[in-house]
């Protein structure tokens, strides 16, 4: 009956220190720096395989564990099959009793709702900015005239490698300028 901790941050620039300080009481801690939205969380996979019946998996917050309510429920089911309890420190959740399991599911659903609302607001903001004429992405490196020259030279047989050197572009950028309409 061990206490196993799992700590995760989304990017390499972030620090695990705060989570690790809160998990110091755990017998073993699995940690990684990877986005929760990616399917590949190798340390989490090892952690789930490691826990045994009677163990308790401890995380600081629910969003460190799963990327959606569905994913959270899948993890909960996996832990339940293995007879492993879950404790979430910040939300004071302990799935060893009925109240903890209820709170776990409610907070998971609320977290998913918040994520979806945030994504909708972001999309609305982007749409409004585009309607106002705000340009997104990098600025073009070539003028319309340069693009025309680049296309003419390619039709004349100049190699992509030569166009890359002449215009200071990557291979992908040359192909991009050759295929996209001039705006």
PDB file of C-alpha atoms in Angstrom:
ATOM      1  CA  UNK A   1       0.000   0.000   0.000  1.00  0.00           C
ATOM      2  CA  UNK A   2       2.147   2.793  -1.371  1.00  0.00           C
ATOM      3  CA  UNK A   3       1.442   6.420  -2.074  1.00  0.00           C
ATOM      4  CA  UNK A   4       2.434   7.274  -5.632  1.00  0.00           C
ATOM      5  CA  UNK A   5       2.687  10.863  -6.841  1.00  0.00           C
ATOM      6  CA  UNK A   6       2.347  12.195 -10.369  1.00  0.00           C
ATOM      7  CA  UNK A   7       3.476  15.696 -11.340  1.00  0.00           C
ATOM      8  CA  UNK A   8       3.237  17.283 -14.780  1.00  0.00           C
ATOM      9  CA  UNK A   9       3.813  20.665 -16.346  1.00  0.00           C
ATOM     10  CA  UNK A  10       2.909  21.556 -19.914  1.00  0.00           C
ATOM     11  CA  UNK A  11       6.229  22.839 -21.204  1.00  0.00           C
ATOM     12  CA  UNK A  12       9.945  22.568 -20.559  1.00  0.00           C
ATOM     13  CA  UNK A  13      10.059  26.209 -19.449  1.00  0.00           C
ATOM     14  CA  UNK A  14       7.777  25.519 -16.503  1.00  0.00           C
ATOM     15  CA  UNK A  15       8.914  24.199 -13.149  1.00  0.00           C
ATOM     16  CA  UNK A  16       7.726  21.084 -11.355  1.00  0.00           C
ATOM     17  CA  UNK A  17       9.046  22.366  -8.011  1.00  0.00           C
ATOM     18  CA  UNK A  18       5.699  23.492  -6.541  1.00  0.00           C
ATOM     19  CA  UNK A  19       4.044  20.162  -7.320  1.00  0.00           C
ATOM     20  CA  UNK A  20       7.032  18.149  -6.123  1.00  0.00           C
ATOM     21  CA  UNK A  21       7.036  20.049  -2.813  1.00  0.00           C
ATOM     22  CA  UNK A  22       3.383  19.100  -2.299  1.00  0.00           C
ATOM     23  CA  UNK A  23       4.081  15.439  -3.188  1.00  0.00           C
ATOM     24  CA  UNK A  24       7.117  15.047  -0.921  1.00  0.00           C
ATOM     25  CA  UNK A  25       5.193  12.611   1.336  1.00  0.00           C
ATOM     26  CA  UNK A  26       4.763  10.114  -1.533  1.00  0.00           C
ATOM     27  CA  UNK A  27       6.756   6.892  -1.629  1.00  0.00           C
ATOM     28  CA  UNK A  28       7.482   7.331  -5.344  1.00  0.00           C
ATOM     29  CA  UNK A  29       6.909  10.234  -7.724  1.00  0.00           C
ATOM     30  CA  UNK A  30       6.554  10.150 -11.490  1.00  0.00           C
ATOM     31  CA  UNK A  31       7.153  13.477 -13.211  1.00  0.00           C
ATOM     32  CA  UNK A  32       7.193  14.820 -16.738  1.00  0.00           C
ATOM     33  CA  UNK A  33       7.162  17.976 -18.807  1.00  0.00           C
ATOM     34  CA  UNK A  34       4.662  17.455 -21.586  1.00  0.00           C
ATOM     35  CA  UNK A  35       1.314  18.862 -22.634  1.00  0.00           C
ATOM     36  CA  UNK A  36      -1.791  17.180 -21.267  1.00  0.00           C
ATOM     37  CA  UNK A  37      -3.351  17.445 -24.699  1.00  0.00           C
ATOM     38  CA  UNK A  38      -0.853  15.089 -26.273  1.00  0.00           C
ATOM     39  CA  UNK A  39      -1.555  11.400 -26.252  1.00  0.00           C
ATOM     40  CA  UNK A  40       2.081  10.602 -25.453  1.00  0.00           C
ATOM     41  CA  UNK A  41       2.701  10.968 -21.743  1.00  0.00           C
ATOM     42  CA  UNK A  42       5.245   8.195 -21.212  1.00  0.00           C
ATOM     43  CA  UNK A  43       5.824   8.786 -17.488  1.00  0.00           C
ATOM     44  CA  UNK A  44       2.084   8.804 -16.827  1.00  0.00           C
ATOM     45  CA  UNK A  45       1.734   5.496 -18.658  1.00  0.00           C
ATOM     46  CA  UNK A  46       4.526   4.011 -16.535  1.00  0.00           C
ATOM     47  CA  UNK A  47       2.885   5.443 -13.407  1.00  0.00           C
ATOM     48  CA  UNK A  48      -0.476   3.821 -14.212  1.00  0.00           C
ATOM     49  CA  UNK A  49       1.251   0.513 -14.915  1.00  0.00           C
ATOM     50  CA  UNK A  50       3.244   0.820 -11.663  1.00  0.00           C
ATOM     51  CA  UNK A  51       0.357   1.353  -9.214  1.00  0.00           C
ATOM     52  CA  UNK A  52      -1.015  -1.761  -7.545  1.00  0.00           C
ATOM     53  CA  UNK A  53      -4.109  -2.738  -5.580  1.00  0.00           C
ATOM     54  CA  UNK A  54      -4.271  -0.770  -2.328  1.00  0.00           C
ATOM     55  CA  UNK A  55      -2.032   2.042  -3.589  1.00  0.00           C
ATOM     56  CA  UNK A  56      -3.100   5.665  -3.714  1.00  0.00           C
ATOM     57  CA  UNK A  57      -2.264   7.890  -6.683  1.00  0.00           C
ATOM     58  CA  UNK A  58      -1.779  11.510  -5.629  1.00  0.00           C
ATOM     59  CA  UNK A  59      -1.840  14.582  -7.894  1.00  0.00           C
ATOM     60  CA  UNK A  60      -1.927  18.247  -6.926  1.00  0.00           C
ATOM     61  CA  UNK A  61      -4.762  19.238  -9.299  1.00  0.00           C
ATOM     62  CA  UNK A  62      -7.188  17.410 -11.587  1.00  0.00           C
ATOM     63  CA  UNK A  63      -5.875  19.175 -14.688  1.00  0.00           C
ATOM     64  CA  UNK A  64      -2.463  17.591 -14.079  1.00  0.00           C
ATOM     65  CA  UNK A  65      -4.096  14.193 -14.538  1.00  0.00           C
ATOM     66  CA  UNK A  66      -6.368  14.441 -17.596  1.00  0.00           C
ATOM     67  CA  UNK A  67      -7.132  16.576 -20.654  1.00  0.00           C
ATOM     68  CA  UNK A  68     -10.932  16.144 -20.717  1.00  0.00           C
ATOM     69  CA  UNK A  69     -13.809  14.760 -18.681  1.00  0.00           C
ATOM     70  CA  UNK A  70     -13.856  11.671 -20.883  1.00  0.00           C
ATOM     71  CA  UNK A  71     -10.137  11.126 -20.341  1.00  0.00           C
ATOM     72  CA  UNK A  72     -10.578  11.718 -16.607  1.00  0.00           C
ATOM     73  CA  UNK A  73     -13.340   9.101 -16.468  1.00  0.00           C
ATOM     74  CA  UNK A  74     -11.190   6.634 -18.400  1.00  0.00           C
ATOM     75  CA  UNK A  75      -8.336   7.128 -15.927  1.00  0.00           C
ATOM     76  CA  UNK A  76     -10.743   6.781 -12.987  1.00  0.00           C
ATOM     77  CA  UNK A  77     -12.078   3.533 -14.471  1.00  0.00           C
ATOM     78  CA  UNK A  78      -8.545   2.230 -14.951  1.00  0.00           C
ATOM     79  CA  UNK A  79      -7.652   3.045 -11.352  1.00  0.00           C
ATOM     80  CA  UNK A  80     -10.893   1.525 -10.069  1.00  0.00           C
ATOM     81  CA  UNK A  81     -10.217  -1.738 -11.968  1.00  0.00           C
ATOM     82  CA  UNK A  82      -6.799  -1.897 -10.316  1.00  0.00           C
ATOM     83  CA  UNK A  83      -8.357  -0.985  -6.931  1.00  0.00           C
ATOM     84  CA  UNK A  84      -6.183   2.112  -6.677  1.00  0.00           C
ATOM     85  CA  UNK A  85      -7.531   5.188  -4.892  1.00  0.00           C
ATOM     86  CA  UNK A  86      -7.018   8.721  -6.185  1.00  0.00           C
ATOM     87  CA  UNK A  87      -6.304  11.781  -4.067  1.00  0.00           C
ATOM     88  CA  UNK A  88      -6.299  15.298  -5.546  1.00  0.00           C
ATOM     89  CA  UNK A  89      -4.731  17.719  -3.097  1.00  0.00           C
ATOM     90  CA  UNK A  90      -5.939  21.154  -4.291  1.00  0.00           C
ATOM     91  CA  UNK A  91      -9.576  20.093  -4.688  1.00  0.00           C
ATOM     92  CA  UNK A  92      -9.492  17.919  -1.549  1.00  0.00           C
ATOM     93  CA  UNK A  93     -10.751  14.852  -3.421  1.00  0.00           C
ATOM     94  CA  UNK A  94     -10.292  11.328  -2.137  1.00  0.00           C
ATOM     95  CA  UNK A  95     -12.012   8.579  -4.149  1.00  0.00           C
ATOM     96  CA  UNK A  96     -11.883   6.142  -1.258  1.00  0.00           C
ATOM     97  CA  UNK A  97     -15.426   7.236  -0.277  1.00  0.00           C
ATOM     98  CA  UNK A  98     -18.683   8.011  -2.120  1.00  0.00           C
ATOM     99  CA  UNK A  99     -18.478  11.767  -1.482  1.00  0.00           C
ATOM    100  CA  UNK A 100     -14.979  11.913  -2.927  1.00  0.00           C
ATOM    101  CA  UNK A 101     -16.058  10.010  -6.043  1.00  0.00           C
ATOM    102  CA  UNK A 102     -19.042  12.353  -6.523  1.00  0.00           C
ATOM    103  CA  UNK A 103     -16.854  15.441  -6.123  1.00  0.00           C
ATOM    104  CA  UNK A 104     -14.286  13.953  -8.500  1.00  0.00           C
ATOM    105  CA  UNK A 105     -16.877  13.513 -11.265  1.00  0.00           C
ATOM    106  CA  UNK A 106     -18.485  16.924 -10.694  1.00  0.00           C
ATOM    107  CA  UNK A 107     -15.194  18.800 -10.780  1.00  0.00           C
ATOM    108  CA  UNK A 108     -14.096  16.868 -13.866  1.00  0.00           C
ATOM    109  CA  UNK A 109     -17.252  17.932 -15.693  1.00  0.00           C
ATOM    110  CA  UNK A 110     -16.854  21.548 -14.556  1.00  0.00           C
ATOM    111  CA  UNK A 111     -13.224  21.547 -15.707  1.00  0.00           C
ATOM    112  CA  UNK A 112     -14.246  20.264 -19.135  1.00  0.00           C
ATOM    113  CA  UNK A 113     -16.940  22.948 -19.337  1.00  0.00           C
ATOM    114  CA  UNK A 114     -14.417  25.674 -18.483  1.00  0.00           C
ATOM    115  CA  UNK A 115     -12.018  24.403 -21.141  1.00  0.00           C
ATOM    116  CA  UNK A 116     -14.736  24.440 -23.792  1.00  0.00           C
ATOM    117  CA  UNK A 117     -15.929  27.933 -22.808  1.00  0.00           C
ATOM    118  CA  UNK A 118     -12.343  29.231 -22.925  1.00  0.00           C
ATOM    119  CA  UNK A 119     -11.863  27.748 -26.409  1.00  0.00           C
ATOM    120  CA  UNK A 120     -15.129  29.316 -27.615  1.00  0.00           C
ATOM    121  CA  UNK A 121     -14.095  32.735 -26.290  1.00  0.00           C
ATOM    122  CA  UNK A 122     -10.696  32.436 -27.915  1.00  0.00           C
ATOM    123  CA  UNK A 123     -12.296  31.521 -31.246  1.00  0.00           C
ATOM    124  CA  UNK A 124     -14.706  34.469 -30.949  1.00  0.00           C
ATOM    125  CA  UNK A 125     -11.810  36.815 -30.217  1.00  0.00           C
ATOM    126  CA  UNK A 126      -9.885  35.579 -33.235  1.00  0.00           C
ATOM    127  CA  UNK A 127     -12.947  35.935 -35.475  1.00  0.00           C
ATOM    128  CA  UNK A 128     -13.557  39.509 -34.251  1.00  0.00           C
ATOM    129  CA  UNK A 129      -9.905  40.414 -34.800  1.00  0.00           C
ATOM    130  CA  UNK A 130     -10.003  38.995 -38.334  1.00  0.00           C
ATOM    131  CA  UNK A 131     -13.191  40.978 -39.035  1.00  0.00           C
ATOM    132  CA  UNK A 132     -11.307  44.135 -37.967  1.00  0.00           C
ATOM    133  CA  UNK A 133      -8.561  43.225 -40.426  1.00  0.00           C
ATOM    134  CA  UNK A 134      -5.964  41.994 -37.952  1.00  0.00           C
ATOM    135  CA  UNK A 135      -3.498  39.777 -39.778  1.00  0.00           C
ATOM    136  CA  UNK A 136      -2.384  36.548 -38.113  1.00  0.00           C
ATOM    137  CA  UNK A 137       0.789  34.615 -38.784  1.00  0.00           C
ATOM    138  CA  UNK A 138       4.155  35.747 -40.026  1.00  0.00           C
ATOM    139  CA  UNK A 139       4.453  38.541 -42.515  1.00  0.00           C
ATOM    140  CA  UNK A 140       5.408  37.547 -46.034  1.00  0.00           C
ATOM    141  CA  UNK A 141       9.086  37.883 -46.775  1.00  0.00           C
ATOM    142  CA  UNK A 142       8.536  38.459 -50.481  1.00  0.00           C
ATOM    143  CA  UNK A 143       6.625  41.216 -52.227  1.00  0.00           C
ATOM    144  CA  UNK A 144       4.083  40.427 -54.939  1.00  0.00           C
ATOM    145  CA  UNK A 145       6.700  41.334 -57.561  1.00  0.00           C
ATOM    146  CA  UNK A 146       9.287  39.019 -55.995  1.00  0.00           C
ATOM    147  CA  UNK A 147       6.742  36.189 -55.926  1.00  0.00           C
ATOM    148  CA  UNK A 148       6.035  36.723 -59.628  1.00  0.00           C
ATOM    149  CA  UNK A 149       9.782  36.685 -60.341  1.00  0.00           C
ATOM    150  CA  UNK A 150      10.238  33.523 -58.267  1.00  0.00           C
ATOM    151  CA  UNK A 151       7.435  31.769 -60.187  1.00  0.00           C
ATOM    152  CA  UNK A 152       8.784  32.916 -63.557  1.00  0.00           C
ATOM    153  CA  UNK A 153      12.277  31.650 -62.697  1.00  0.00           C
ATOM    154  CA  UNK A 154      10.873  28.285 -61.624  1.00  0.00           C
ATOM    155  CA  UNK A 155       8.988  27.975 -64.921  1.00  0.00           C
ATOM    156  CA  UNK A 156      12.257  28.761 -66.685  1.00  0.00           C
ATOM    157  CA  UNK A 157      13.824  25.760 -64.939  1.00  0.00           C
ATOM    158  CA  UNK A 158      15.668  27.302 -62.001  1.00  0.00           C
ATOM    159  CA  UNK A 159      16.066  24.624 -59.341  1.00  0.00           C
ATOM    160  CA  UNK A 160      14.335  24.934 -55.970  1.00  0.00           C
ATOM    161  CA  UNK A 161      17.765  24.928 -54.342  1.00  0.00           C
ATOM    162  CA  UNK A 162      18.748  27.946 -56.450  1.00  0.00           C
ATOM    163  CA  UNK A 163      15.549  29.805 -55.533  1.00  0.00           C
ATOM    164  CA  UNK A 164      16.169  29.031 -51.877  1.00  0.00           C
ATOM    165  CA  UNK A 165      19.632  30.573 -52.048  1.00  0.00           C
ATOM    166  CA  UNK A 166      18.587  33.606 -54.116  1.00  0.00           C
ATOM    167  CA  UNK A 167      15.608  34.573 -51.950  1.00  0.00           C
ATOM    168  CA  UNK A 168      16.919  33.323 -48.588  1.00  0.00           C
ATOM    169  CA  UNK A 169      13.981  30.978 -48.087  1.00  0.00           C
ATOM    170  CA  UNK A 170      13.535  27.442 -46.835  1.00  0.00           C
ATOM    171  CA  UNK A 171      12.403  24.731 -49.234  1.00  0.00           C
ATOM    172  CA  UNK A 172       8.925  24.758 -47.657  1.00  0.00           C
ATOM    173  CA  UNK A 173       8.655  28.534 -48.118  1.00  0.00           C
ATOM    174  CA  UNK A 174       9.628  28.331 -51.790  1.00  0.00           C
ATOM    175  CA  UNK A 175       6.948  25.691 -52.379  1.00  0.00           C
ATOM    176  CA  UNK A 176       4.475  27.782 -50.409  1.00  0.00           C
ATOM    177  CA  UNK A 177       5.102  30.833 -52.592  1.00  0.00           C
ATOM    178  CA  UNK A 178       4.847  28.705 -55.736  1.00  0.00           C
ATOM    179  CA  UNK A 179       1.484  27.229 -54.769  1.00  0.00           C
ATOM    180  CA  UNK A 180      -0.423  30.043 -53.018  1.00  0.00           C
ATOM    181  CA  UNK A 181      -2.253  32.848 -54.864  1.00  0.00           C
ATOM    182  CA  UNK A 182      -0.812  36.335 -54.521  1.00  0.00           C
ATOM    183  CA  UNK A 183      -2.913  38.453 -52.171  1.00  0.00           C
TER     184      UNK A 183
END
